[in-house]
Amino acid sequence: MIEVRGLTKSYGEKVAVRDLSFSVRRGEIFGLLGPNGAGKTTTIRVLACIIPPDSGEIRVNDHDVREEPLLVKASVGLLPERTSLYERLTVMENLLFFARLYGVEEPLPQIRELLDRLEIKDRADEPVSKLSKGLKQRVSIVRALLHDPPVLLLDEPTSGLDPMSAEVMRSLIRDMAARGKTVLLSSHNLWEVQQLCDRVAVINTRLLAMGSVDELSRKFSGPPRVRLLVQEVSDAILNAIRSINGVITVERRGREILIEVEDPEEAVPAISEVVVRAGGRILEISVVRPELDELFVRVIKDEVGQGSGSG
Amino acid sequence: MRWDRVLAVARKDWREALRGTWMIAPSAFLVAYFGVVLPVILIYTAKATGEVLIPVNVPFPLRVEGDLARSLYFAFQAVVPLIFLVIPLAVSTILAADGFAGERERGTLELLLAAPLDERELLLGKVLAALIPGVISSWATFLLMVPTVNLLSSDVFNGPWFPPGPEWIIVVFLLSPLYSFLAVAITCALSSRVRSVKEAQQGAGILIIPLLVVVVAQVFWGLVVNAESLITASILLGGVDAIMVLVLPRSFRGMRYLLE
């Protein structure tokens, strides 16, 4: 649905995106992660045909962004980072304007249904300037959806929203993907990306890593860890754990023991057994998968450490 | 070219302009001032002082005797027609300057560029949005000026006399729209290349210079403005407008840098 091969875009001397490649399947939620200035917004703008790429082959909904920009634009529902609505116009006037630009025939039923779904139907005749940021963002998503596009490009979709509005937005994104829409979103909210995205690309001008959160965990987090909480930690327990085959390191943190292992499925029963045999009382045992923000920081740090990050 | 999209862009701009006092109040003031207040001032001043300021080479085709009539005729024939170039220039350039730079300032340009509009459709929508209010203001001023002048000076001219010749019709209904189009096209091009409305407005200020040159030429160099010279000017201006129609879309393609 989205194919990006070797996308490069510069602004004067500054390279915003360098040789970026990825693809997004139909019905997939794909996350673009990266620090400020990593090229996330530039990538979204190229995909939306707002700015042309310097080089690369980019196709959206089977249309080339250079050859068929109008068809690409008609296929895309864009939610920019900044709430881009006409403040002096009412909600309905804004939506009808964009419906006309997108050639939506009889847009009113569609608009009313979306407004109802996002719980802003009763604000339709108010000027946008009177709405809170959360409500404006809801109007923006209605605007992005009103021509029923197969591809959604969402730049920081929940940025600055209150928790309730953010949850409404996340629920809508999930629902859109379930209906077969392709969603590409950029976000600083790593928890959100972890919750929403099927796959993630970490970029910092160029692609640093890509895969599902689990794949990235395995790739960047080092060996898996088992977290063990016991009533009382003793040397006998620690030594018993160290003696198990497949245990790499053992670290004590108060009543908690963090154990790096080769294979958690084999390690967990073995650890339980030796701890009980050594007289310990297990309160909790679990396999720890690193959070996405931990991975993100690690990937970006690796990139900076290699000296190849260019902003 | 999809005209429904062109008109949607223009209508949206008008709606926005109508909701803000920045557009309506100055335009209404210009129309009322030049359509009513200025003629009143000119006629009563001439009647009160009896001053005659007529260059010797100004033809006076009306069959009316008296210096007051000649004085009023000169005032309206020589100076006032330029108002019909200034009004659309003022009204249209405010809207044209806001056209793209304003969208950028308010953060709405991105979505406009993301919409499936041909660049010509977007550009034409913006040009019409700026051009039509300017031309309507100019015509409204004329429609107010005709009865005002005739009501207040028919005693001097022994009846209604204004407009006194075809020059007015040419200026108001041909030259004024053509000059407005040129002004709007240049201002839209500026607006699509600068980063703020203020910059676009400052740049558009240069469009007043040709009008000042005409005034100076009339007052000091005895430039005679008649139907023939106005038709010639209209043809030349039409040619320049046609060139702008060809050049403008190319200049517009550079505007995406505003988002970069």
XYZ file of C-alpha atoms in Angstrom:
571
model
C 0.000 0.000 0.000
C 2.933 2.307 0.787
C 6.277 1.595 -0.872
C 9.268 3.799 -0.173
C 12.565 2.947 -1.865
C 15.618 5.123 -1.363
C 13.796 8.311 -0.405
C 16.192 11.231 -0.095
C 15.140 14.808 0.573
C 17.345 17.803 1.329
C 16.550 21.389 2.205
C 19.482 23.270 0.765
C 22.587 21.856 2.387
C 20.670 20.025 5.092
C 19.745 16.425 4.428
C 16.367 15.750 6.037
C 15.944 12.154 4.873
C 18.664 9.954 3.417
C 18.035 6.790 1.424
C 14.995 5.730 3.441
C 13.210 2.531 2.459
C 10.218 0.821 3.998
C 6.846 -0.525 3.038
C 3.497 -0.614 4.795
C 0.900 -3.280 4.100
C -2.848 -2.817 3.782
C -4.518 -2.715 7.195
C -1.214 -2.280 8.992
C -0.423 0.402 11.566
C 3.146 1.471 10.981
C 5.006 3.815 13.317
C 7.758 6.260 12.437
C 9.915 6.947 15.460
C 12.782 9.344 15.743
C 14.039 12.375 17.610
C 13.156 15.917 16.531
C 14.581 16.659 13.088
C 14.837 12.976 12.228
C 12.822 13.423 9.023
C 9.459 12.021 10.137
C 7.395 15.022 9.020
C 9.386 15.329 5.788
C 8.678 11.679 5.012
C 4.959 12.180 5.636
C 4.907 15.321 3.470
C 6.577 13.482 0.605
C 4.068 10.634 0.921
C 1.238 13.182 0.879
C 2.709 14.835 -2.257
C 3.103 18.143 -0.488
C 6.807 18.312 -1.256
C 8.628 16.386 -3.956
C 11.404 13.942 -3.127
C 14.916 14.619 -4.428
C 15.266 10.973 -5.313
C 13.712 7.622 -4.604
C 10.763 5.609 -5.753
C 7.659 6.264 -3.699
C 4.277 4.715 -4.330
C 1.115 5.206 -2.313
C -1.934 3.077 -3.042
C -0.166 1.909 -6.234
C 0.338 5.456 -7.504
C 3.701 7.098 -8.007
C 4.022 10.372 -6.077
C 5.806 12.047 -8.988
C 3.727 10.710 -11.852
C 0.248 10.680 -10.298
C 0.223 13.180 -7.444
C -3.501 13.915 -7.672
C -4.376 10.218 -7.386
C -2.005 9.869 -4.437
C -3.546 12.907 -2.747
C -7.045 11.535 -3.275
C -5.955 8.261 -1.615
C -4.491 9.888 1.463
C -6.084 11.250 4.605
C -3.523 13.536 6.204
C -3.466 14.674 9.806
C -0.651 17.223 10.074
C 1.278 17.834 13.249
C -0.304 21.259 13.668
C -4.088 21.481 13.835
C -4.723 22.948 10.405
C -8.255 24.259 10.357
C -9.732 27.593 9.357
C -10.346 29.217 12.711
C -12.910 31.770 11.515
C -15.072 29.132 9.848
C -17.373 26.775 11.688
C -16.623 23.086 12.049
C -19.186 22.256 9.361
C -17.882 24.939 6.973
C -14.356 23.571 7.333
C -15.492 20.029 6.647
C -17.722 20.972 3.705
C -14.856 22.947 2.165
C -12.525 19.961 2.241
C -15.310 17.628 1.125
C -15.687 19.778 -1.992
C -11.933 19.780 -2.641
C -11.897 15.982 -2.389
C -14.959 15.686 -4.613
C -17.125 13.980 -1.986
C -20.645 13.767 -3.304
C -23.346 14.347 -0.690
C -20.866 14.783 2.151
C -23.366 15.658 4.896
C -24.338 12.120 5.984
C -20.661 11.093 6.113
C -19.696 14.224 8.052
C -22.564 13.823 10.518
C -21.716 10.178 11.118
C -18.053 10.961 11.803
C -18.884 13.929 14.032
C -21.292 11.742 15.948
C -18.699 9.009 16.312
C -16.130 11.444 17.665
C -18.722 12.996 19.955
C -18.559 16.495 18.492
C -21.828 16.551 16.579
C -23.277 19.280 18.793
C -20.298 21.573 18.045
C -20.759 21.474 14.248
C -21.969 25.052 13.949
C -19.380 26.614 16.245
C -16.360 28.476 14.897
C -13.246 26.345 15.167
C -11.565 29.132 17.146
C -13.884 28.351 20.069
C -12.876 24.699 20.332
C -10.241 23.246 22.638
C -7.147 21.634 21.138
C -8.573 18.173 21.744
C -11.792 18.993 19.922
C -9.894 20.638 17.072
C -7.875 17.462 16.694
C -11.084 15.451 16.533
C -12.375 17.766 13.803
C -9.059 17.320 12.000
C -9.393 13.566 12.032
C -12.950 13.866 10.693
C -11.521 16.049 7.941
C -8.860 13.434 7.193
C -11.459 10.652 7.006
C -14.336 12.302 5.220
C -13.321 11.155 1.727
C -12.843 7.616 3.051
C -9.155 7.352 2.064
C -7.447 3.954 2.009
C -4.255 5.453 3.485
C -3.971 7.551 6.630
C -0.865 9.618 7.347
C -0.945 10.849 10.923
C 1.774 13.180 12.144
C 1.824 13.096 15.952
C -1.902 12.294 16.151
C -2.267 12.588 19.919
C 0.263 15.325 20.550
C -1.024 17.758 23.167
C -4.331 15.954 23.662
C -5.935 15.293 27.016
C -5.995 11.579 27.984
C -9.621 11.134 26.994
C -9.215 12.683 23.553
C -6.001 10.705 23.056
C -7.815 7.467 23.862
C -10.634 8.362 21.453
C -8.001 8.947 18.781
C -6.170 5.680 19.487
C -9.397 3.739 19.417
C -10.288 5.311 16.076
C -6.866 4.480 14.626
C -7.228 0.840 15.658
C -10.696 0.758 14.169
C -9.531 2.265 10.890
C -6.795 -0.355 10.584
C -9.319 -3.078 11.381
C -11.414 -1.770 8.490
C -8.462 -2.290 6.164
C -7.033 1.214 6.077
C -3.267 1.568 6.002
C -2.049 3.800 8.799
C 1.351 5.418 9.001
C 1.872 7.507 12.098
C 4.717 9.377 13.642
C 4.805 9.868 17.355
C 6.973 10.909 20.239
C 4.781 8.872 22.510
C 6.645 5.577 22.582
C 4.103 3.889 24.798
C 1.458 4.783 22.274
C 3.486 3.417 19.379
C 3.995 0.227 21.338
C 0.260 -0.029 21.953
C -0.831 0.800 18.426
C 1.746 -0.184 15.851
C 2.206 -3.513 14.162
C 5.651 -2.436 13.015
C 7.962 0.443 13.762
C 10.762 2.184 11.878
C 13.285 4.074 13.957
C 14.779 6.834 11.850
C 17.296 9.553 12.403
C 17.599 11.020 8.915
C 18.193 7.440 7.737
C 16.612 4.172 8.741
C 18.167 2.801 11.927
C 15.911 -0.121 12.671
C 12.630 -1.590 11.544
C 10.380 -4.403 12.680
C 7.698 -5.264 15.182
C 8.259 -4.087 18.732
C 9.059 -7.707 19.681
C 11.558 -8.035 16.847
C 13.233 -4.794 17.839
C 13.286 -5.966 21.449
C 15.101 -9.125 20.484
C 17.466 -7.252 18.226
C 18.432 -4.362 20.470
C 17.738 -5.329 24.011
C 20.467 -7.953 24.415
C 19.639 -11.261 26.137
C 16.172 -11.596 27.690
C 15.899 -11.100 31.419
C 13.996 -12.884 34.124
C 12.830 -10.786 37.041
C 12.572 -12.627 40.305
C 11.092 -11.236 43.505
C 11.802 -13.324 46.625
C 10.971 -12.987 50.319
C 14.624 -12.799 51.249
C 17.737 -12.878 49.060
C 20.622 -15.062 50.229
C 24.016 -16.009 48.769
C 22.784 -19.590 48.521
C 19.967 -18.484 46.226
C 22.260 -16.326 44.074
C 24.843 -19.099 43.731
C 22.143 -21.633 42.892
C 20.883 -19.387 40.081
C 24.416 -18.800 38.765
C 24.917 -22.552 38.549
C 22.070 -23.005 36.035
C 23.083 -23.638 32.428
C 22.037 -20.747 30.191
C 22.222 -18.078 32.894
C 24.500 -15.251 31.747
C 24.443 -12.674 34.547
C 22.751 -12.306 37.908
C 22.122 -8.885 39.419
C 20.689 -8.238 42.867
C 18.470 -5.180 43.518
C 17.175 -5.455 47.067
C 14.635 -8.297 47.132
C 14.622 -8.339 43.355
C 17.012 -10.405 41.230
C 17.477 -9.669 37.521
C 18.829 -12.626 35.580
C 20.029 -12.435 31.976
C 19.344 -15.777 30.322
C 19.809 -17.376 26.914
C 16.307 -18.862 26.737
C 13.660 -17.649 29.189
C 11.333 -20.593 28.506
C 13.938 -23.029 29.768
C 15.327 -20.717 32.437
C 12.130 -19.861 34.328
C 11.296 -23.434 35.529
C 14.968 -24.104 36.336
C 15.278 -20.883 38.335
C 12.070 -21.603 40.249
C 13.299 -25.053 41.131
C 16.767 -24.043 42.393
C 15.454 -21.079 44.363
C 12.916 -23.243 46.216
C 15.572 -25.912 46.797
C 17.892 -23.220 48.230
C 15.217 -22.299 50.761
C 13.919 -19.179 49.016
C 10.267 -18.140 48.802
C 9.287 -16.813 45.379
C 6.830 -13.903 45.420
C 6.904 -13.188 41.714
C 8.734 -14.375 38.618
C 8.402 -12.888 35.126
C 10.195 -12.444 31.842
C 11.126 -8.792 31.269
C 10.834 -7.377 27.771
C 12.347 -3.915 27.402
C 9.966 -1.012 26.827
C 10.068 0.674 23.469
C 11.452 3.898 24.889
C 14.377 1.945 26.305
C 15.038 0.431 22.882
C 14.549 3.770 21.176
C 17.132 5.467 23.373
C 19.496 2.553 22.825
C 19.141 2.621 19.032
C 19.586 6.391 18.850
C 22.566 6.236 21.221
C 24.153 3.548 19.054
C 23.633 5.781 16.028
C 25.175 8.805 17.744
C 27.989 6.616 19.032
C 28.769 5.554 15.470
C 28.928 9.229 14.525
C 26.596 8.844 11.589
C 23.636 10.864 12.851
C 23.185 14.035 10.917
C 20.080 15.477 12.565
C -9.949 22.132 -14.630
C -12.666 21.503 -12.033
C -14.553 24.760 -11.522
C -16.355 23.487 -8.428
C -12.971 23.203 -6.724
C -11.853 26.619 -7.992
C -15.036 28.186 -6.636
C -14.754 26.257 -3.366
C -11.330 27.860 -2.759
C -12.635 31.326 -3.653
C -15.785 30.955 -1.524
C -13.752 29.759 1.441
C -11.516 32.849 1.197
C -14.542 35.142 0.985
C -16.140 33.496 4.017
C -12.956 33.989 5.980
C -12.655 37.607 4.859
C -16.287 38.333 5.715
C -15.795 37.004 9.255
C -12.939 39.421 9.926
C -13.187 43.186 10.261
C -9.758 43.534 8.624
C -11.341 43.181 5.188
C -14.896 44.474 5.313
C -14.358 47.713 7.226
C -11.505 49.130 5.076
C -13.264 48.108 1.844
C -16.563 49.648 2.921
C -14.722 52.794 3.958
C -12.982 53.059 0.567
C -16.249 52.630 -1.321
C -18.128 55.141 0.840
C -15.272 57.646 0.859
C -14.570 57.651 -2.865
C -18.163 57.093 -3.935
C -19.786 59.755 -1.756
C -17.484 61.747 0.536
C -14.843 62.738 -2.024
C -17.355 63.927 -4.651
C -19.144 65.948 -1.960
C -15.863 67.553 -0.878
C -14.780 68.297 -4.445
C -18.106 69.802 -5.486
C -18.689 71.909 -2.358
C -15.097 73.129 -2.280
C -15.298 74.174 -5.924
C -18.659 75.846 -5.352
C -17.492 77.611 -2.183
C -14.143 78.885 -3.411
C -14.795 79.173 -7.119
C -11.178 78.188 -7.675
C -10.249 77.164 -11.159
C -7.342 74.787 -11.600
C -7.384 73.814 -15.209
C -4.350 73.063 -17.352
C -4.750 74.860 -20.637
C -4.657 71.733 -22.775
C -7.535 69.895 -21.108
C -10.355 69.598 -23.634
C -13.807 70.581 -22.427
C -16.394 68.962 -24.659
C -19.503 69.837 -22.636
C -21.781 72.608 -23.836
C -21.826 74.428 -20.547
C -20.508 77.878 -19.819
C -18.569 78.922 -16.734
C -15.296 78.270 -14.949
C -16.953 76.290 -12.157
C -18.214 73.723 -14.618
C -14.788 73.532 -16.276
C -13.130 73.206 -12.877
C -15.424 70.359 -11.761
C -15.112 68.670 -15.113
C -11.321 68.747 -14.872
C -11.332 67.468 -11.295
C -13.522 64.495 -12.145
C -12.107 63.814 -15.571
C -8.435 64.049 -14.687
C -8.044 62.817 -11.140
C -11.080 60.772 -10.125
C -10.787 57.997 -12.762
C -7.563 56.881 -11.138
C -9.575 56.103 -8.029
C -11.110 53.240 -9.959
C -7.674 51.756 -10.357
C -6.635 52.449 -6.771
C -9.712 50.910 -5.103
C -9.450 47.424 -6.612
C -5.705 47.609 -6.130
C -6.150 48.290 -2.408
C -8.941 45.755 -1.822
C -7.582 42.986 -4.005
C -3.993 43.159 -2.860
C -5.047 42.770 0.795
C -6.780 39.520 -0.130
C -4.115 38.399 -2.597
C -1.300 39.030 -0.107
C -3.163 36.881 2.401
C -3.801 34.201 -0.236
C -0.840 31.913 0.318
C 1.312 33.679 2.913
C -1.738 33.951 5.208
C -2.504 30.256 4.810
C 1.086 29.535 5.722
C 1.010 31.840 8.755
C -2.171 30.188 10.028
C -0.826 26.685 9.352
C -3.486 25.754 6.800
C -1.292 25.732 3.690
C -0.154 22.151 4.264
C -3.668 20.757 3.969
C -4.446 22.906 0.969
C -1.379 21.545 -0.805
C -2.288 18.011 0.255
C -5.755 18.272 -1.317
C -6.199 16.766 -4.789
C -6.275 20.106 -6.564
C -4.473 20.883 -9.744
C -2.077 23.787 -9.077
C -3.952 25.886 -11.637
C -7.233 25.260 -9.801
C -5.771 26.401 -6.501
C -4.132 29.418 -8.084
C -7.234 30.436 -10.019
C -9.343 30.067 -6.879
C -6.998 32.400 -5.029
C -6.886 34.906 -7.915
C -10.682 35.003 -8.188
C -11.033 35.308 -4.418
C -8.913 38.457 -4.503
C -9.966 39.887 -7.871
C -13.751 39.818 -7.619
C -14.137 41.812 -4.352
C -11.779 44.468 -5.710
C -13.699 44.821 -8.957
C -17.049 44.817 -7.148
C -15.767 47.539 -4.791
C -14.719 49.593 -7.787
C -18.101 49.202 -9.482
C -19.964 49.916 -6.238
C -17.980 53.124 -5.867
C -18.949 54.114 -9.404
C -22.614 53.326 -8.764
C -22.537 55.532 -5.661
C -20.559 58.301 -7.339
C -22.864 58.752 -10.352
C -25.999 59.799 -8.423
C -23.962 61.715 -5.812
C -22.186 63.857 -8.398
C -25.288 64.435 -10.501
C -27.403 65.286 -7.488
C -24.939 67.850 -6.157
C -23.782 69.464 -9.407
C -26.674 69.258 -11.853
C -27.343 72.949 -11.136
C -23.903 73.818 -12.507
C -24.261 71.623 -15.596
C -27.978 72.230 -16.178
C -28.826 68.560 -15.540
C -27.153 65.203 -15.039
C -23.716 65.199 -16.686
C -21.745 62.452 -14.980
C -20.147 60.364 -16.390
C -19.254 62.883 -19.063
C -17.841 60.514 -21.657
C -17.039 56.941 -22.667
C -13.654 57.210 -20.930
C -15.318 56.438 -17.622
C -16.945 53.294 -18.871
C -13.612 52.147 -20.302
C -11.786 52.913 -17.052
C -14.347 51.377 -14.701
C -15.390 48.338 -16.683
C -12.280 47.484 -18.705
C -9.075 49.089 -17.480
C -9.871 48.675 -13.786
C -10.487 44.869 -13.937
C -7.438 44.415 -16.176
C -5.183 46.356 -13.830
C -6.679 44.552 -10.847
C -5.905 41.210 -12.450
C -2.284 42.251 -12.968
C -2.056 43.470 -9.370
C -3.649 40.271 -8.023
C -1.438 38.038 -10.153
C 1.737 39.792 -9.020
C 0.628 39.824 -5.386
C -0.378 36.146 -5.482
C 3.035 35.307 -6.930
C 4.649 37.334 -4.137
C 2.397 35.736 -1.541
C 3.411 32.272 -2.700
C 7.074 33.092 -2.316
C 7.374 35.117 0.878
C 6.925 33.909 4.423
C 4.463 36.464 5.770
C 1.442 38.480 4.714
C 3.284 41.648 5.697
C 6.102 40.907 3.265
C 3.606 40.245 0.470
C 1.752 43.504 1.192
C 4.984 45.481 1.256
C 5.991 43.981 -2.070
C 2.594 44.760 -3.582
C 3.031 48.420 -2.643
C 5.113 48.840 -5.792
C 1.925 48.506 -7.876
C 0.853 52.019 -6.915
C 3.857 53.535 -8.748
C 2.413 53.305 -12.307
C -0.702 55.117 -11.086
C 1.353 57.900 -9.531
C 3.249 58.270 -12.798
C -0.069 58.761 -14.633
C -1.167 61.431 -12.122
C 2.130 63.281 -12.432
C 1.980 63.016 -16.226
C -1.539 64.449 -16.255
C -0.892 67.329 -13.905
C 2.614 68.337 -14.891
C 3.209 67.002 -18.385
C -0.248 67.558 -19.815
C -0.970 63.901 -20.547
C -4.360 63.754 -22.225
C -6.528 60.815 -21.226
C -9.174 60.087 -23.817
C -11.069 57.071 -25.053
C -8.410 56.179 -27.634
C -5.521 56.328 -25.174
C -7.503 54.309 -22.632
C -8.359 51.613 -25.159
C -4.690 51.455 -26.167
C -3.708 51.156 -22.500
C -6.332 48.427 -22.015
C -5.002 46.442 -24.979
C -1.442 46.727 -23.654
C -2.566 45.750 -20.171
C -4.552 42.830 -21.570
C -1.351 41.650 -23.257
C 0.587 41.902 -19.991
C -2.226 40.022 -18.221
C -2.059 37.270 -20.835
C 1.695 36.954 -20.217
C 0.977 36.740 -16.487
C -1.502 33.913 -17.099
C 1.327 31.976 -18.717
C 4.062 32.947 -16.252
C 2.145 32.728 -12.974
C 1.700 28.926 -12.736
C 5.456 28.499 -13.212
C 6.269 30.956 -10.453
C 3.668 29.231 -8.281
C 5.448 25.902 -8.484
C 8.163 27.374 -6.305
C 5.827 27.915 -3.372
C 6.279 24.484 -1.823
C 9.521 25.742 -0.405
C 7.385 27.669 2.094
C 6.892 24.410 3.931
C 10.513 23.399 3.761
